[in-house]
Coordinates of C-alpha atoms and ligand atoms in Angstrom, one line a residue:
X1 CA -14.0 64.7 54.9
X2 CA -12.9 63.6 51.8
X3 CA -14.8 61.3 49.5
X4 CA -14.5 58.7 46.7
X5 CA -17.0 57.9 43.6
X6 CA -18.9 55.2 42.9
X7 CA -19.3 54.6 39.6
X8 CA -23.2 55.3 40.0
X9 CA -22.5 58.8 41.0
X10 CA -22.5 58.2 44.8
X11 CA -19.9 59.4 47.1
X12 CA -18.5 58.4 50.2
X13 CA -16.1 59.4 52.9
X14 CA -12.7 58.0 51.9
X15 CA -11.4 57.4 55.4
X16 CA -14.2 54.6 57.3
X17 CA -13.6 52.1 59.7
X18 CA -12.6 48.1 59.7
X19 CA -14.3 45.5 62.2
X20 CA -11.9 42.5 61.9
X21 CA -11.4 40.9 65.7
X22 CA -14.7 43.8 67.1
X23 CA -17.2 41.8 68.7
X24 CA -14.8 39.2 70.1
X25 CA -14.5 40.2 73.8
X26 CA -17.2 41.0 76.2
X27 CA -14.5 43.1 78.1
X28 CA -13.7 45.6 75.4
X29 CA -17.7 45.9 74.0
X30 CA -18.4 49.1 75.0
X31 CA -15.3 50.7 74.1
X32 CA -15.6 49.0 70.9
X33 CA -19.4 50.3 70.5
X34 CA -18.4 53.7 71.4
X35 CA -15.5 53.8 68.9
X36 CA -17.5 53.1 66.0
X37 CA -20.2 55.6 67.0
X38 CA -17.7 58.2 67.7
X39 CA -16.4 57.3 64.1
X40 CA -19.7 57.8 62.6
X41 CA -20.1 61.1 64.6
X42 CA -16.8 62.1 63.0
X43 CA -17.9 61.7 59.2
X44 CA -16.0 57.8 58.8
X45 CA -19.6 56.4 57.7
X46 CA -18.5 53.7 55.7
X47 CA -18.3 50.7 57.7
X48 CA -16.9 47.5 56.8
X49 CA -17.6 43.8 58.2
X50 CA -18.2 40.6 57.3
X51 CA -20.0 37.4 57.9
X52 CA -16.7 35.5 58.8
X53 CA -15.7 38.0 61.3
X54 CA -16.0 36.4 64.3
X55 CA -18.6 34.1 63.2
X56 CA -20.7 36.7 62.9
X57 CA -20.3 38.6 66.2
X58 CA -18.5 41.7 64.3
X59 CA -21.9 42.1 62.1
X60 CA -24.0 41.7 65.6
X61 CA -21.8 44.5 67.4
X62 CA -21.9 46.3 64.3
X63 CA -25.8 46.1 64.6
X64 CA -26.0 47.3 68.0
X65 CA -23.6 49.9 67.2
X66 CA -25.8 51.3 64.4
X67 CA -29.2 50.7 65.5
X68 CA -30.2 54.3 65.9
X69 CA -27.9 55.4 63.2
X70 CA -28.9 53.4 60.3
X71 CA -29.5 55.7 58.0
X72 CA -25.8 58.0 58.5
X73 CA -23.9 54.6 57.3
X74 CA -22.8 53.1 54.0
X75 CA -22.7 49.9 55.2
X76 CA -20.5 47.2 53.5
X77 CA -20.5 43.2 54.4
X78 CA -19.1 40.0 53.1
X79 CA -20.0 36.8 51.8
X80 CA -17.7 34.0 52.5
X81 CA -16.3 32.4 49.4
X82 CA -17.7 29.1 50.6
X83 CA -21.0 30.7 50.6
X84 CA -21.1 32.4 47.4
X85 CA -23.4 29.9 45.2
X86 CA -26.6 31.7 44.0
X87 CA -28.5 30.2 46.8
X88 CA -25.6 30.6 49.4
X89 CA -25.3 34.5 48.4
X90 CA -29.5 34.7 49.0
X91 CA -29.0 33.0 52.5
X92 CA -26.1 34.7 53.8
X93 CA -26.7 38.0 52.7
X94 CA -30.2 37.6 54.9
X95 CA -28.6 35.6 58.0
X96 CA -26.1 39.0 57.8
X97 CA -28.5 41.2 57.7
X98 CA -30.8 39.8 60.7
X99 CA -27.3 40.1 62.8
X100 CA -26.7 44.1 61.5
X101 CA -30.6 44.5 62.4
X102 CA -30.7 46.3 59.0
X103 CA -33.0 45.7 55.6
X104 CA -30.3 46.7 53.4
X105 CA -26.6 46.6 52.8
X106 CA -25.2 49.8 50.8
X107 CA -22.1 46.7 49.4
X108 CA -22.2 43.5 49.4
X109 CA -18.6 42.0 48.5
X110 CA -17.3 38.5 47.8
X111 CA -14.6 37.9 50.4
X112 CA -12.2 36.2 47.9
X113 CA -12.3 34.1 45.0
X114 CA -14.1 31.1 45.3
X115 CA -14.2 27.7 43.5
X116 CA -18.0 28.8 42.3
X117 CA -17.9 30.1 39.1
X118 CA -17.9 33.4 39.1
X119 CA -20.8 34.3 36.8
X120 CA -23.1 32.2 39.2
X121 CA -22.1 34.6 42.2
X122 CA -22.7 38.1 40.1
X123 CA -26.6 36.6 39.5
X124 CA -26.5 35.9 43.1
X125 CA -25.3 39.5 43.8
X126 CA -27.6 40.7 40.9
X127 CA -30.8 39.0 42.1
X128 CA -30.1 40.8 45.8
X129 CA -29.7 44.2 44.3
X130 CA -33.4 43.6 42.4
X131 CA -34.6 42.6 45.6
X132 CA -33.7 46.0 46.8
X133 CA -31.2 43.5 49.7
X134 CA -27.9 45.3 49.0
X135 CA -27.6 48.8 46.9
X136 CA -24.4 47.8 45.6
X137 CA -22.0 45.0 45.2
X138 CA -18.5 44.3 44.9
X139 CA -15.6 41.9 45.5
X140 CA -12.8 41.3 47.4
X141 CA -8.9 40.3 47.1
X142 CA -9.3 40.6 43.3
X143 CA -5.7 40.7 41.5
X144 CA -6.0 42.0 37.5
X145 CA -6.6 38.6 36.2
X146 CA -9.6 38.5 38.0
X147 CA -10.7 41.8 37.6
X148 CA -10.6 40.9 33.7
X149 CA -12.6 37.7 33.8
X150 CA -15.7 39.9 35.7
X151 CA -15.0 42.5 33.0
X152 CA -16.4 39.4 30.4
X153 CA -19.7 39.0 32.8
X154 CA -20.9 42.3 34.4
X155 CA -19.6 45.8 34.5
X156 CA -21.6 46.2 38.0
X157 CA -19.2 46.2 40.5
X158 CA -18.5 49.1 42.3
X159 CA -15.1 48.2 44.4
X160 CA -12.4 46.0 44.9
X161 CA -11.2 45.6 48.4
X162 CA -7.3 44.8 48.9
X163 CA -4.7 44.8 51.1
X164 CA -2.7 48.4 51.0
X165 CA -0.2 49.8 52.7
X166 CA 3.5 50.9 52.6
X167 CA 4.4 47.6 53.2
X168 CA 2.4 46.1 50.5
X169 CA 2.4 48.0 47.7
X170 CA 2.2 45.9 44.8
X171 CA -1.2 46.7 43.5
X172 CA 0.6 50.0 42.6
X173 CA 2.0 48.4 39.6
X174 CA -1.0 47.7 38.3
X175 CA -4.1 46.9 40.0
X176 CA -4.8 50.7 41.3
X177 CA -4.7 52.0 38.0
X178 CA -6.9 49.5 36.3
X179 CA -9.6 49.9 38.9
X180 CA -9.5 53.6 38.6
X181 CA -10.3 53.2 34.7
X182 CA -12.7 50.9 35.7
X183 CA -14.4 53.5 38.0
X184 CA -14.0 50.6 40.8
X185 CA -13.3 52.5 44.3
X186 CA -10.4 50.6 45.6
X187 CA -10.8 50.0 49.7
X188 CA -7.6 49.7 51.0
X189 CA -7.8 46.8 53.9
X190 CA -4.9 46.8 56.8
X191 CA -3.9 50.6 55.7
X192 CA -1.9 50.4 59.4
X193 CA -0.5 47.1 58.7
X194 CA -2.2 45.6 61.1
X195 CA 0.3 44.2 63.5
X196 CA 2.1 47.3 65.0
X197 CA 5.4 47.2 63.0
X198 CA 4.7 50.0 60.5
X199 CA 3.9 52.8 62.9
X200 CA 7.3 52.0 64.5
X201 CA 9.4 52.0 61.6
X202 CA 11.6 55.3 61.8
X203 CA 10.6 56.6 58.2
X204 CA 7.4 56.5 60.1
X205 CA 8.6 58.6 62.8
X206 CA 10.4 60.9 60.8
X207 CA 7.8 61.9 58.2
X208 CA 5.3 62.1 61.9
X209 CA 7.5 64.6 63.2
X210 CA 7.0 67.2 60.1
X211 CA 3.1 67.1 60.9
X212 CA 0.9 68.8 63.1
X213 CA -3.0 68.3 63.4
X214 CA -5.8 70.3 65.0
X215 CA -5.4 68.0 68.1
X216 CA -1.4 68.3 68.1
X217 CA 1.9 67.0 67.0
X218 CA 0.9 64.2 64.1
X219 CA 1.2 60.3 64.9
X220 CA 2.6 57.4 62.8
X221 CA -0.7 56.2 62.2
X222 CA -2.1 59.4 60.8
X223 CA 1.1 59.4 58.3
X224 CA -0.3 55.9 57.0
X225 CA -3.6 56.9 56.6
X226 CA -2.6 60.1 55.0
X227 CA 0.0 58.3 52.7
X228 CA -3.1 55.8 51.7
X229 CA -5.8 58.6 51.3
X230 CA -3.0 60.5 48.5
X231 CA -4.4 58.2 45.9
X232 CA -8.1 59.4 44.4
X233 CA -10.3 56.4 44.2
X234 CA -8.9 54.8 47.2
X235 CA -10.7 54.9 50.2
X236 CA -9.3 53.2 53.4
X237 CA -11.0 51.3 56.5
X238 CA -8.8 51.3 59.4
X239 CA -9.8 49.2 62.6
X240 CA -9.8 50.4 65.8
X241 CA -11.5 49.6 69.3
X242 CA -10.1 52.5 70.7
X243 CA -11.9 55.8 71.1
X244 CA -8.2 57.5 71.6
X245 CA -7.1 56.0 68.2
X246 CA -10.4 56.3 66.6
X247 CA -10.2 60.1 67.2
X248 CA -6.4 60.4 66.4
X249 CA -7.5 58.3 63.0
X250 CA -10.1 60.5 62.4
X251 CA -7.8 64.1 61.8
X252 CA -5.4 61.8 59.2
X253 CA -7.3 63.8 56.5
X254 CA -5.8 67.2 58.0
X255 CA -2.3 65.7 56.8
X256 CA -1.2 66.7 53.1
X257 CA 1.9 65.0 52.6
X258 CA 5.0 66.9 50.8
X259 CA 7.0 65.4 47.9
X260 CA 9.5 65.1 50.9
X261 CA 8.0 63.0 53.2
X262 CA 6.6 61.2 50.0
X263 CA 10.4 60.2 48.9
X264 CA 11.4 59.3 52.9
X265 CA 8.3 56.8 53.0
X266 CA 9.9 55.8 49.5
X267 CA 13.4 55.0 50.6
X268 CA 12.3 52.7 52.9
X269 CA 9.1 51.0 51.4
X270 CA 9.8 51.0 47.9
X271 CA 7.7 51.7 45.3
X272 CA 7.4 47.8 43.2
X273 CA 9.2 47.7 40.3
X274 CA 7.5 44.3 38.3
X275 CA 3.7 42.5 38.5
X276 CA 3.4 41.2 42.1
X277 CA 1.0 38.6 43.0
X278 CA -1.7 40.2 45.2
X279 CA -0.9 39.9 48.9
X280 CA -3.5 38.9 51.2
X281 CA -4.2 38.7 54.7
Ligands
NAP301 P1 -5.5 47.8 60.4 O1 -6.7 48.6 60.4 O2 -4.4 48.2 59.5 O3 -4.9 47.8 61.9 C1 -5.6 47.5 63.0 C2 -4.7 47.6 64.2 O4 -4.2 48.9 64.4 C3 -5.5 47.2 65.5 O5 -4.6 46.4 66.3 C4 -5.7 48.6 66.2 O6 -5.7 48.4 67.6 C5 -4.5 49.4 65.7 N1 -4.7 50.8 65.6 C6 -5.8 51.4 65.1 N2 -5.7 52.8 65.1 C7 -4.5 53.0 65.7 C8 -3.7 54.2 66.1 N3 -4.2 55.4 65.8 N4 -2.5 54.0 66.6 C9 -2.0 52.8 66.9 N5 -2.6 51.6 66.6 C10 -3.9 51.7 66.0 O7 -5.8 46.3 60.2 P2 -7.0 45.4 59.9 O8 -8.0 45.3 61.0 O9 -6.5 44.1 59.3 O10 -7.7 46.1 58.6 C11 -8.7 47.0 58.7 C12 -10.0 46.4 58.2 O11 -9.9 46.0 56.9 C13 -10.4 45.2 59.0 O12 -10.9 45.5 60.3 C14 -11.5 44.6 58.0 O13 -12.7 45.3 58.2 C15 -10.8 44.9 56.7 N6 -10.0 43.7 56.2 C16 -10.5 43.1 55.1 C17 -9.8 42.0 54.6 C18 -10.3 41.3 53.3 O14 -9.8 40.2 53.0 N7 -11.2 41.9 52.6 C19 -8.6 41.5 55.2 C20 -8.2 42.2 56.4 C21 -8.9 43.3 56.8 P3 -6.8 49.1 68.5 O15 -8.1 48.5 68.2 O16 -6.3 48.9 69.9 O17 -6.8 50.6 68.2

């Protein structure tokens, strides 16, 4: 597996696993359960939620799923902006942990900017961290202007999560690089696109078709994850609740891609060219 650095000399797989919409139906528990387990099995430890996730039924599932394999996960939640006052940050970050059944998260991050001032949230974060709540913390949806206001109060975060994929590849401009010098481990949200229409785009196809794994001829998917996983310091979380996907997303670190497939996946999801303003989902 390969693995990212945290700027306190931990690594981590680069390839884990999202739980956005896990937890919400009763009919596809078990699958879901099973998926994330398998995942762990596989070597995709990290494993990310958050406390808006379902209104906290992603964190529960993600409980149940770990409860006997604690101690294999980096586990990574979210406070809700809303939440993130010093006292908010000290609540929530319990209430999530009673629902993971856990006494620790490895990273805490703030979901997205919030209208509490910044420097209060980083003593919230700070004060969880000396109370041995959460190993690490972090933040979420942070463009480069707010990655520089942090840099004037704390140099302890340890990763900025953002959406990245081929289709939204704006933080290449500018954001990837800056977090890199920072030593802040980009986690790349979405790295499928989330709603099916990457992994049908031909380029998709095309590049696919070059590819074989260990388990046989490569998918779209795996080309996404592979084309994500190219960058050092980026480490990506796809979701699945499928134990077929979760194993086909799990050999996208076989795949090397060549500067061939790299220019096909450029031709038709161009590189940006000028600042973007970070997407979000
Ligand atoms: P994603 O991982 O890009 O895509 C998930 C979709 O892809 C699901 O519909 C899944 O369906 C499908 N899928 C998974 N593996 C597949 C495969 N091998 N072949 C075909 N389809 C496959 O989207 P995401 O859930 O938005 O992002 C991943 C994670 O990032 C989230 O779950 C969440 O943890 C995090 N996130 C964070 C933020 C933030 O603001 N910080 C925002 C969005 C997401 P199946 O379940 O049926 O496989």
């Amino acid at each position: 597996m390969r693995t990212v650095k945290l700027k306190n000399g931990k690594t981590i797989p680069a390839l884990g696993m999202g739980t956005w919409n896990i937890g919400d139906s009763g009919a596809r528990r078990a699958d879901e359960i099973a998926s994330l387990q398998a995942g762990i099995e596989a070597g995709m430890t990290v494993v990310d939620t958050a406390e808006m996730y379902g209104n906290g039924r992603s964190e529960t599932l993600v409980g149940e799923a770990i409860a006997d394999l604690r101690d294999d996960v980096y586990l990574v939640s979210k406070v809700t902006p809303s939440n993130a006052s010093y006292e908010g940050v000290q609540k929530h970050c319990r209430a999530s942990l009673k629902r993971l059944g856990t006494d620790r998260l490895d990273l805490y991050l703030l979901h997205w900017r919030s209208g509490v001032p910044l420097s209060e949230t980083v003593r919230g974060m700070e004060q969880l961290q000396a109370d041995g709540l959460i190993e690490d913390w972090g933040v979420s949806n942070f463009d480069v202007d707010d990655m520089d206001e942090l840099d004037g109060i704390s140099d302890g975060c340890v990763a900025n999560q953002v959406l990245y994929n081929l289709e939204h590849r704006g933080v290449e401009f500018d954001l990837l690089g800056e977090d890199r010098e920072r030593e802040v481990v980009t986690m790349a949200y979405s790295p499928l696109g989330q709603d099916g229409e990457l992994l049908t785009n031909p380029a998709m196809r095309e590049v696919a078709k070059r590819h074989e794994t260990s388990a046989g001829p490569a998918s779209a998917a795996q080309i996404a994850l592979a084309w994500v996983l190219r960058q050092e310091n980026v480490l990506a979380i796809p979701k699945t609740g499928s134990i077929k996907h979760l194993r086909e997303n799990a050999l996208a670190t076989e795949i090397e891609l060549s500067q061939d497939d790299l220019k096909t996946l450029d031709a038709a999801f161009p590189s940006p060219k000028r600042k973007m303003s970070l997407a979000m989902i």
